[in-house]
XYZ file of C-alpha atoms in Angstrom:
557
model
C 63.206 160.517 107.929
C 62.756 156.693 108.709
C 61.943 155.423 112.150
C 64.539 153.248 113.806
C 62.959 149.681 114.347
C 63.391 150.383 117.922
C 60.892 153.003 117.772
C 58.590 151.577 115.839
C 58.176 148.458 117.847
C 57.647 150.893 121.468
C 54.710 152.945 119.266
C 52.782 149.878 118.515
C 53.278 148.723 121.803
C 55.484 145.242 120.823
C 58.138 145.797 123.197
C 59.000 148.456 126.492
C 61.611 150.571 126.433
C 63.539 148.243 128.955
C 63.038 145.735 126.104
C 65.565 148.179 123.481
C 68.069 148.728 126.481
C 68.601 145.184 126.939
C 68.442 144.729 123.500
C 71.181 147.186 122.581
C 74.060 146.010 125.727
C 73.090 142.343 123.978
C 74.233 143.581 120.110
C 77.248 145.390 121.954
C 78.851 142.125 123.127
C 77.328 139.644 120.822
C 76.616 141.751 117.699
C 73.809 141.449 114.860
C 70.960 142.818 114.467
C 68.549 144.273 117.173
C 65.797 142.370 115.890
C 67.484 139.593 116.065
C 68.313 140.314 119.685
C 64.838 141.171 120.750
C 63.707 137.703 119.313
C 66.589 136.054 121.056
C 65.821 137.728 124.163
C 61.702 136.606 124.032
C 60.639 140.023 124.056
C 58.707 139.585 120.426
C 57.811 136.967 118.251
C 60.114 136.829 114.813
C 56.969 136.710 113.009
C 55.594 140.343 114.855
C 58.712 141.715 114.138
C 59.139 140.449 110.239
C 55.413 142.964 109.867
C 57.471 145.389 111.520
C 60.345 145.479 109.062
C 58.807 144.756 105.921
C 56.888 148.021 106.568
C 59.987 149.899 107.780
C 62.251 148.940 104.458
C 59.408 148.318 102.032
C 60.392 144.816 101.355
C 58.287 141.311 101.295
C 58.481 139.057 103.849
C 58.462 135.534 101.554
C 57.546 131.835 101.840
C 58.411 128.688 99.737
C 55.885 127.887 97.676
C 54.165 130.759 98.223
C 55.937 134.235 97.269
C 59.174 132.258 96.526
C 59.658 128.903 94.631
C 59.556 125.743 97.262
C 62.135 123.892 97.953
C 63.437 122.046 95.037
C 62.574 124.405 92.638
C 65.038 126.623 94.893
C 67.626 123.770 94.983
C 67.942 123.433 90.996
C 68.360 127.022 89.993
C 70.747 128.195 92.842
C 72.221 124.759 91.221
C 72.241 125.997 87.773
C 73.096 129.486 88.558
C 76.272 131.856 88.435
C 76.804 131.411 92.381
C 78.256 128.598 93.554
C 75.693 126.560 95.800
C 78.010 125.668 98.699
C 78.866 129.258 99.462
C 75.009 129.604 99.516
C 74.600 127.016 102.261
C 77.423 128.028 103.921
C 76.471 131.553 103.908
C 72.616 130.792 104.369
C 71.398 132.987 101.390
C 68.574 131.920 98.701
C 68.482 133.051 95.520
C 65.510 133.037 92.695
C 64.511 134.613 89.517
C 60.764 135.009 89.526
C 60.864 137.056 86.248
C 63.626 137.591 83.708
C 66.066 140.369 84.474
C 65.266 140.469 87.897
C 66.677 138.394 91.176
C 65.664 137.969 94.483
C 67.250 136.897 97.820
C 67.043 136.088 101.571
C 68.712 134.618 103.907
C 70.051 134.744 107.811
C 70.742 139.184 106.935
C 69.093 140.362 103.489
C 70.614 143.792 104.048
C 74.701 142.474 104.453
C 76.528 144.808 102.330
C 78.791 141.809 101.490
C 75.679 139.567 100.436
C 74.355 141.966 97.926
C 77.807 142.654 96.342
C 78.583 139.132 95.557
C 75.019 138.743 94.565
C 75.557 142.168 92.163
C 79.386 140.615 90.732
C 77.073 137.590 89.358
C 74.397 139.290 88.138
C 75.817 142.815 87.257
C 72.583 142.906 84.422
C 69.700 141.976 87.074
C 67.853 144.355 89.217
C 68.397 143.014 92.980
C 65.443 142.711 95.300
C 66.097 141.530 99.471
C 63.322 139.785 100.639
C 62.667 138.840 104.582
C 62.012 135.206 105.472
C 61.597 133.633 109.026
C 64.394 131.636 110.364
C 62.110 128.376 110.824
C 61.665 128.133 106.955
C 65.099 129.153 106.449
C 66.385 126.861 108.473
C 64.386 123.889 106.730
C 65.583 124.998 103.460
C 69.013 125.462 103.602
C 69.027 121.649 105.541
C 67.146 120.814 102.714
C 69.808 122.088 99.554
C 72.709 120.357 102.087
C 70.704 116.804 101.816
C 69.521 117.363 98.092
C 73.832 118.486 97.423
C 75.096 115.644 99.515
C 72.673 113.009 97.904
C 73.692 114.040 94.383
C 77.605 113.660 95.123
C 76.864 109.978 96.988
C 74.964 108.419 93.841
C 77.654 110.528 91.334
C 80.399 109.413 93.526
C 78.945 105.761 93.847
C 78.768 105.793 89.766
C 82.514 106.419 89.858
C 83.581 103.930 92.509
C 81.751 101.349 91.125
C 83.928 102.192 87.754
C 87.108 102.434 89.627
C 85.938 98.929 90.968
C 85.666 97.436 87.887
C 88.534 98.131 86.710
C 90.676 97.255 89.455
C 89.401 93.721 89.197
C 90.097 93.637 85.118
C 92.444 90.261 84.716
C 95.178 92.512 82.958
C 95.221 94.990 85.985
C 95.056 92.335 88.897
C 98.311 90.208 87.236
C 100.125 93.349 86.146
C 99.700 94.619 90.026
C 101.190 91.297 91.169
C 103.729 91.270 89.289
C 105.197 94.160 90.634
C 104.819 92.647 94.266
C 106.610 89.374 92.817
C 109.360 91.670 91.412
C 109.699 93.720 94.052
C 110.070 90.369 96.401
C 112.607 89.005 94.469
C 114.555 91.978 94.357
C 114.641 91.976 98.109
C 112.993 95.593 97.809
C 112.117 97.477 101.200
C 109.610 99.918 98.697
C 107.870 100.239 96.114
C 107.145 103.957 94.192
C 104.234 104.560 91.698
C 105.167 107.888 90.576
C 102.721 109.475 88.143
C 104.282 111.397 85.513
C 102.611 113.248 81.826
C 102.495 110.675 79.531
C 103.581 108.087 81.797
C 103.635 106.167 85.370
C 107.122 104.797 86.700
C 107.264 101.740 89.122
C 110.120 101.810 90.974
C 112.074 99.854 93.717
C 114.211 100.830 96.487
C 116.605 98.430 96.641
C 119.333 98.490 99.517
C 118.357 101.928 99.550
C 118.457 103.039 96.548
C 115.761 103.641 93.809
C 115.637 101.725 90.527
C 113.376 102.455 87.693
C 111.852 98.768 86.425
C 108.724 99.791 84.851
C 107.195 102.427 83.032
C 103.473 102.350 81.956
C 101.072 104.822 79.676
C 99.779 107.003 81.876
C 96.059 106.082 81.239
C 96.859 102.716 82.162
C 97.496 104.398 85.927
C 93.913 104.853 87.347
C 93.534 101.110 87.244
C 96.319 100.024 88.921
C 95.832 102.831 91.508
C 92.519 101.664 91.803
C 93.539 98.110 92.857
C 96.225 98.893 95.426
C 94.022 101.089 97.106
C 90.865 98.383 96.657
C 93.005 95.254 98.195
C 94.566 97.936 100.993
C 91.085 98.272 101.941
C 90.960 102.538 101.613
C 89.052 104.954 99.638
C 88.907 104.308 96.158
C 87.398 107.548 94.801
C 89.084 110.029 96.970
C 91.954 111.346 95.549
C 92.047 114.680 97.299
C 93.447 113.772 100.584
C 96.701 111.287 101.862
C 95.489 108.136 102.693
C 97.192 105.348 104.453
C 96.279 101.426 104.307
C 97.504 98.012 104.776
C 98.045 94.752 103.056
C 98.766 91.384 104.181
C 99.007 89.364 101.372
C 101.439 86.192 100.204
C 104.337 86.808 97.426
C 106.633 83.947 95.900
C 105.735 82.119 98.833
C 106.443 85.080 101.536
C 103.605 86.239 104.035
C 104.347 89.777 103.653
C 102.590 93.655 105.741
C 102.076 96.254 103.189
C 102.114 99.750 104.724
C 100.457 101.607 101.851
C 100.615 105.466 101.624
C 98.545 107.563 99.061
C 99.630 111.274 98.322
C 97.924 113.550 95.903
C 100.181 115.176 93.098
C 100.031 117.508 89.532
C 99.543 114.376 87.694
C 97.650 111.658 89.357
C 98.253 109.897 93.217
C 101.963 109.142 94.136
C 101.583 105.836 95.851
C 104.516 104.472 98.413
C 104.248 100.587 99.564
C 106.659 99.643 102.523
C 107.261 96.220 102.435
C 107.518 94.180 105.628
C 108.458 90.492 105.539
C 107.003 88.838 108.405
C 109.323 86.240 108.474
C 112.340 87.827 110.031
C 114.614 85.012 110.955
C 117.676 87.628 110.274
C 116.596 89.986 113.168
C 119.407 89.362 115.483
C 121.948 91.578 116.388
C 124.770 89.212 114.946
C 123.128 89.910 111.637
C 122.668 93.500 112.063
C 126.384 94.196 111.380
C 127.564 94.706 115.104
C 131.223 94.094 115.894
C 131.319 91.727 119.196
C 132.513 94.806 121.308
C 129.241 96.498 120.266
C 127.478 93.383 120.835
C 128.955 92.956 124.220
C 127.749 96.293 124.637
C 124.631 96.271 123.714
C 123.696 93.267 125.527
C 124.857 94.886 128.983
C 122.426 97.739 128.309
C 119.784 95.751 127.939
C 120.338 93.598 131.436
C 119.668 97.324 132.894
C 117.043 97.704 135.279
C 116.097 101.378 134.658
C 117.464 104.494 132.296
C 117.235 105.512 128.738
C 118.772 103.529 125.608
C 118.520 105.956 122.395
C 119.303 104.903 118.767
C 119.870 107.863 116.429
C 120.139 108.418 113.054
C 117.470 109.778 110.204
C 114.557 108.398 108.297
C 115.239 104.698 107.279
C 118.472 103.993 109.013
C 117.339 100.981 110.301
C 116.800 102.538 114.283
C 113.384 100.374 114.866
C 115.167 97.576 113.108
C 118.076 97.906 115.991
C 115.613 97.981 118.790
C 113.707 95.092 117.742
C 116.699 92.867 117.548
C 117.676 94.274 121.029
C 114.654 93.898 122.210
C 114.068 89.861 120.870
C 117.425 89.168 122.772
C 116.283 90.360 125.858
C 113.219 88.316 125.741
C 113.757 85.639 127.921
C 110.041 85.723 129.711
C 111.134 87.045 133.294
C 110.149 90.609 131.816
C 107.331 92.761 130.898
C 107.999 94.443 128.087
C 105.550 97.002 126.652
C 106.238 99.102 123.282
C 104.229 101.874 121.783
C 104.934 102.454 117.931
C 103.816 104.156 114.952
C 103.188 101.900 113.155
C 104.086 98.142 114.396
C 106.311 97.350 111.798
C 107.119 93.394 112.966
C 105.284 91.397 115.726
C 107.638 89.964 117.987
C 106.690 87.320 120.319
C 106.358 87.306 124.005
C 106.016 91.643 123.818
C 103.135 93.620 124.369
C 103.202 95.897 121.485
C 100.781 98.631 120.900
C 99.422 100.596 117.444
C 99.539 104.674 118.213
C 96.508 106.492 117.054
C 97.242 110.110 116.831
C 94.272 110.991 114.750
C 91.725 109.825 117.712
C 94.425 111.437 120.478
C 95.897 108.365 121.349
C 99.535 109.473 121.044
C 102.917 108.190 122.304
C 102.759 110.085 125.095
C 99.096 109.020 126.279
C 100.328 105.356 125.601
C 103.084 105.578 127.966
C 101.144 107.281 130.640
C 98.970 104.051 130.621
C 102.098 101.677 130.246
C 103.126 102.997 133.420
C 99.851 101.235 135.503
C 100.600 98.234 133.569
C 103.861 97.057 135.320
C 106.539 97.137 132.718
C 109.933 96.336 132.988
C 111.034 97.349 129.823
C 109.477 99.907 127.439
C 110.173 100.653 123.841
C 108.689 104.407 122.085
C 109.104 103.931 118.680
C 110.444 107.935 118.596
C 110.384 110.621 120.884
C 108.713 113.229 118.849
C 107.737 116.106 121.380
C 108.603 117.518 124.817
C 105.639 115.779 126.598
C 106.774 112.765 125.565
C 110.253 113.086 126.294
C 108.970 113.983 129.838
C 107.350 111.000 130.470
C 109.964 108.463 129.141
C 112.258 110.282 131.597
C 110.312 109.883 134.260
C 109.764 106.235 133.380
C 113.142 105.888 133.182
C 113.993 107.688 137.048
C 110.796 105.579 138.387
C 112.935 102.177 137.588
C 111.929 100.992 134.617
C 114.227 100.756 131.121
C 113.095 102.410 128.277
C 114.717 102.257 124.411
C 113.557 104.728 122.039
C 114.847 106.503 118.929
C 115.785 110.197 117.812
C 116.184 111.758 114.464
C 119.634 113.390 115.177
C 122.790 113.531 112.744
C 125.130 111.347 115.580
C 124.864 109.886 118.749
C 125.987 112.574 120.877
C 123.414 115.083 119.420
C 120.565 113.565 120.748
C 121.697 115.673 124.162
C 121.163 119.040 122.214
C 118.009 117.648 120.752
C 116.007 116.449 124.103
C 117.570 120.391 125.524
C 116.275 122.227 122.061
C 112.558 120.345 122.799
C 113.247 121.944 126.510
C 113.928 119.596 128.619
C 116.186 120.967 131.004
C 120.403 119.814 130.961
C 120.075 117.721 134.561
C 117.242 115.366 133.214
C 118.671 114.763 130.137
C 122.058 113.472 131.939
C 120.703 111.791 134.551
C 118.117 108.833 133.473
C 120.439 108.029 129.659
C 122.380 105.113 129.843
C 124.433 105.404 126.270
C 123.430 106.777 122.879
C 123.637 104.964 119.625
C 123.897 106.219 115.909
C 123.738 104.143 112.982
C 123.575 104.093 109.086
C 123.103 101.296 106.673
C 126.295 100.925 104.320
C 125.288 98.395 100.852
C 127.409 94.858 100.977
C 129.518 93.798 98.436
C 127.875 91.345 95.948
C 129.799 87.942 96.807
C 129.697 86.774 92.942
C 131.822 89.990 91.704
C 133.513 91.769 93.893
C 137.384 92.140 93.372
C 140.118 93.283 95.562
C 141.016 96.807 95.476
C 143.672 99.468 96.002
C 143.145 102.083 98.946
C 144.583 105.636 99.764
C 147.357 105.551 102.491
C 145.042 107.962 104.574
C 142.688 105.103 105.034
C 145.038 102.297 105.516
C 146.629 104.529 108.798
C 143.262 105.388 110.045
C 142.359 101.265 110.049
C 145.194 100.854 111.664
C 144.770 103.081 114.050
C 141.942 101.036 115.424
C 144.051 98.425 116.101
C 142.285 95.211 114.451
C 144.454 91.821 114.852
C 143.621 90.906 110.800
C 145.061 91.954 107.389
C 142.716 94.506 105.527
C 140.953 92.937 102.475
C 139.874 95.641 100.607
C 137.269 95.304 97.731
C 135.585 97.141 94.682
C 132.049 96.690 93.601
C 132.114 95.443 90.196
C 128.490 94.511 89.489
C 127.096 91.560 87.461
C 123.887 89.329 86.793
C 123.242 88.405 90.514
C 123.511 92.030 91.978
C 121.266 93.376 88.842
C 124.953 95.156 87.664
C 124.823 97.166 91.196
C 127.789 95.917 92.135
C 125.918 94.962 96.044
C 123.657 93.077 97.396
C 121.828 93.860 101.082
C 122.424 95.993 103.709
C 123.900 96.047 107.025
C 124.727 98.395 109.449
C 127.532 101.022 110.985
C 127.069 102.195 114.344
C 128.722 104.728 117.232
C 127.708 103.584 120.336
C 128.382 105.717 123.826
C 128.026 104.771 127.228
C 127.044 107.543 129.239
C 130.475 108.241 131.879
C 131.033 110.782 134.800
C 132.736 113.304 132.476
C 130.222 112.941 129.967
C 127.652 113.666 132.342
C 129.117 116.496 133.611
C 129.340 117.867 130.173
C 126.002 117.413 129.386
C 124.563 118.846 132.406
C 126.517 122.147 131.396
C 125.526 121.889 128.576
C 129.041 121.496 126.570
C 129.335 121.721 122.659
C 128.922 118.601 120.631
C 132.027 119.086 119.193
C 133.639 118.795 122.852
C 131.996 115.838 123.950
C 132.691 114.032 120.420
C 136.432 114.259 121.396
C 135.782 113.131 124.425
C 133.899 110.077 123.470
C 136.996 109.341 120.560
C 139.567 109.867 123.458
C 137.897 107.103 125.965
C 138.193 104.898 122.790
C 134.033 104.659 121.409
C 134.668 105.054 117.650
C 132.796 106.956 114.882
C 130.105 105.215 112.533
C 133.059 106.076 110.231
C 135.641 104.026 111.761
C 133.181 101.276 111.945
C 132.875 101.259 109.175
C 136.120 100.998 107.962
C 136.592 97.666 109.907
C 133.503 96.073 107.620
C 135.479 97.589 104.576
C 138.453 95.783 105.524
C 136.755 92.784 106.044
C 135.415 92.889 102.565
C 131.632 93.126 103.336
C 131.491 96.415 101.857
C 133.369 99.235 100.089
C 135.429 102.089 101.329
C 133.266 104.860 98.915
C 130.093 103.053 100.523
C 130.896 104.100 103.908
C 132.058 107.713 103.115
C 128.975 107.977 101.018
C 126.763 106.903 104.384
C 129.068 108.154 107.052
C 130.115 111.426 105.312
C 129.636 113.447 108.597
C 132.567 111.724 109.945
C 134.297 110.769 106.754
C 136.716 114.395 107.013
């Protein structure tokens, strides 16, 4: 029967008994090998105990160059061969063929069970043979297969970008990628898609919020004009693996324009999203907005707060940032600090501190406002309050006398209560630093060249005048024509809910009350739904009745 290497090393006198003791507590809470221990432990030399074990199992101990190929040699078979080389690096095993129909290995544990049965799936005709190498040469040739693998993929890689370069600056490529910017400009777009599809790619525009199909492409046209949005946004032109996100600043029919570009692989090729952001916005105002003058009133009485929490609710493209900047350009008047922390900065406004989150190096909303808070602000804007941390802070701002605006994906206003609770912060600190809550949605606007007047249900006409408006209703119809590209509307504006925060209200939240509950509560001290706003823009003709119910439809019963 064999000798355990244990006992073999105390015979020949390489290690004491104490040495195996040690050795053995070490494998029980670290694991491996003995061996391994003992060398770890200084108790032998790796190359003493290599003799050792190449007697014991009756295999070679190996070198490159020497009893196994050297280095490259190494490199361009394991290349060549069955097994994939990465899972040879990453698994620190060698493999060679020193004579047909037989293969040999080594690596960090020759005798892993799992090593020789992937080894054996490959090579099911070979005869396999372990061998033992030390872990210096090891060591310097796996680091060596990493550098030869990496070097191959940068000069392969550099091959293809330099392609994908070329043909991103092709004449054909470069005008046919403007175009679509010029298009998209004078369509008034807020997007543009490039959707790859099977035979073909689709370019197409949300306009006023909706998405129009105005170009389709052969598909092997596609590469190119990836290629060139993601060479001018200044991100990585040859992967296509991973999401990527860039930016453009660039002029279009005479508009200095941001480009927030966003890359996402698909089946068929890169889906590529471009945000549009005109950085001329003379329209940001809250009279332009779509505001009625109670709202406005409103609004601008918040914002002459010294401390609490403003929140603007609604989902994904409702136009909350939008709202905040507006607010936020009003209350500009240079007796305040104001500080705001987004993700990303969609518009620079003037005479406001405003800051780019970096999540990916931990520089996150919440870090942000922890530093805001040493830089004397009066006023502080979070572009969203995403988590429970930073919900924390921005109450705490708000309790430590300073005003702070933020938004919330919630359905309506008074949701955002149950939202802040669900994240967990407790009832009492969610009632006592909000000042009022805002929803919104964006509702089309009748194209002024074809709209006509219109007929209405009698449901509608009570509930307008319910609201008790001191003009005559002028209903309209979108028709649709030249000038509105036969939508029937042109631009946006907005609907909103807003609610001051009162005494009952409070109380309600702090007990945590049903939505439903405080919703009636809200309608019965007179704050009316997004809905009902609505109506009022319907009646003045700016938009249609199935527009609102189409954006409002939570309220639209």
């Amino acid at each position: 029967m064999n000798k355990l290497i244990g006992e073999l090393l105390i015979e020949r006198g390489l290690v004491q008994p104490d040495d195996i003791k040690k050795a053995l507590q070490l494998q029980q809470s670290v694991g491996g090998r003995i061996g391994a221990g003992l060398v770890r432990m200084g108790s032998i030399s790796e190359e003493s105990l290599l003799d050792v074990l190449s007697q014991q199992l009756e295999i070679p101990v190996v070198q490159a160059g020497k009893e196994m190929p050297d280095a490259s040699a190494l490199f361009h078979f394991i290349k060549s061969s069955k097994i994939d080389i990465n899972w040879c690096i990453d698994n620190r095993v060698l493999i060679w063929s020193p004579v047909e129909q037989e293969l040999h290995y080594t690596g960090r544990d020759p005798l892993s069970p799992f090593v020789r049965d992937v080894i054996s799936y490959h090579y099911p005709e070979h005869e396999i043979k372990p061998c033992l190498v030390s872990s210096h040469s090891l060591d310097i040739l796996i680091d060596y297969l990493r550098k030869e693998l990496t070097a191959e993929r940068f000069f392969a890689e550099g091959s293809e970008t330099k392609g994908l370069r070329e043909m991103a600056e092709e004449a054909p490529v470069v005008e046919l990628v403007n175009n679509i910017f010029s298009k998209a400009v004078a369509f008034n777009a807020s997007d543009i898609h490039l959707d790859p599809q099977v035979e073909v790619f689709r370019v197409r525009l949300r306009v006023d919020g909706v998405l129009q199909t105005h170009l389709e492409q052969p598909i092997d046209r596609y590469p190119a004009v990836a290629s060139r949005v993601k060479l001018i946004s200044e991100i990585d032109i040859a992967e296509r693996r991973l999401p990527q996100d860039g930016r453009i600043t660039t002029r279009v029919n005479g508009r200095e324009m941001d480009v927030r570009v966003s890359t996402l692989p698909g089946v068929h090729g890169e889906s590529i999203v471009m945000r549009l952001l005109p950085k001329d916005r003379k329209e940001l105002s809250l009279q332009t907005l779509g505001l009625e003058q109670d709202h406005m009133d409103l609004v601008g009485a918040l914002m002459q707060e010294s401390n609490g929490i403003v929140l603007v609710t609604g989902p994904t493209g409702s136009g909350k940032s939008t709202t905040l900047y507006a607010a936020l350009q009003e209350a500009t008047d240079g007796t305040r600090k104001i500080l705001t922390v987004e993700d990303p900065v969609e518009y620079q406004l003037p005479g406001i501190t405003q800051v780019q989150a970096h999540a990916e190096i931990g520089y996150t909303f919440a870090k942000a406002l922890r530093a805001f808070l040493r830089q004397d602000p009066d006023v502080i804007m979070v572009g969203e309050i995403r988590d429970l941390e930073t919900a924390q802070i921005a109450i705490q701002s708000a309790l430590t006398g300073h005003l702070v605006l933020s938004t919330l994906h919630t359905n309506d206003s008074l949701s955002a209560f149950t939202r802040l609770i669900d994240m967990g912060v407790e009832p009492f600190l969610v009632a006592a630093p909000i000042k009022a809550v805002q929803a919104q949605r964006l509702v089309r606007k009748v194209c002024k060249h074809c709209a006509k007047p219109a007929q209405v249900p009698e449901s509608i006409s009570a509930e307008f005048a319910k609201l008790g408006r001191d003009f005559a209703p002028n209903w309209v119809d979108a028709v649709g024509c030249a000038a509105c590209n036969h939508t029937g509307y042109s631009g946006r504006m907005g609907v909103y809910e807003i609610v001051p925060i009162s005494t009952e209200l409070h109380d309600m939240i702090i007990a945590n009350t049903p939505v439903t509950e405080m919703r009636k509560l809200a309608r019965r001290q007179g704050h009316r739904s997004m809905y009902q706003d609505g109506l009022i823009k319907a009646a003045k003709g700016l938009t249609t009745v199935e527009e609102v119910m189409r954006a409002t439809n939570i309220d639209a019963e």
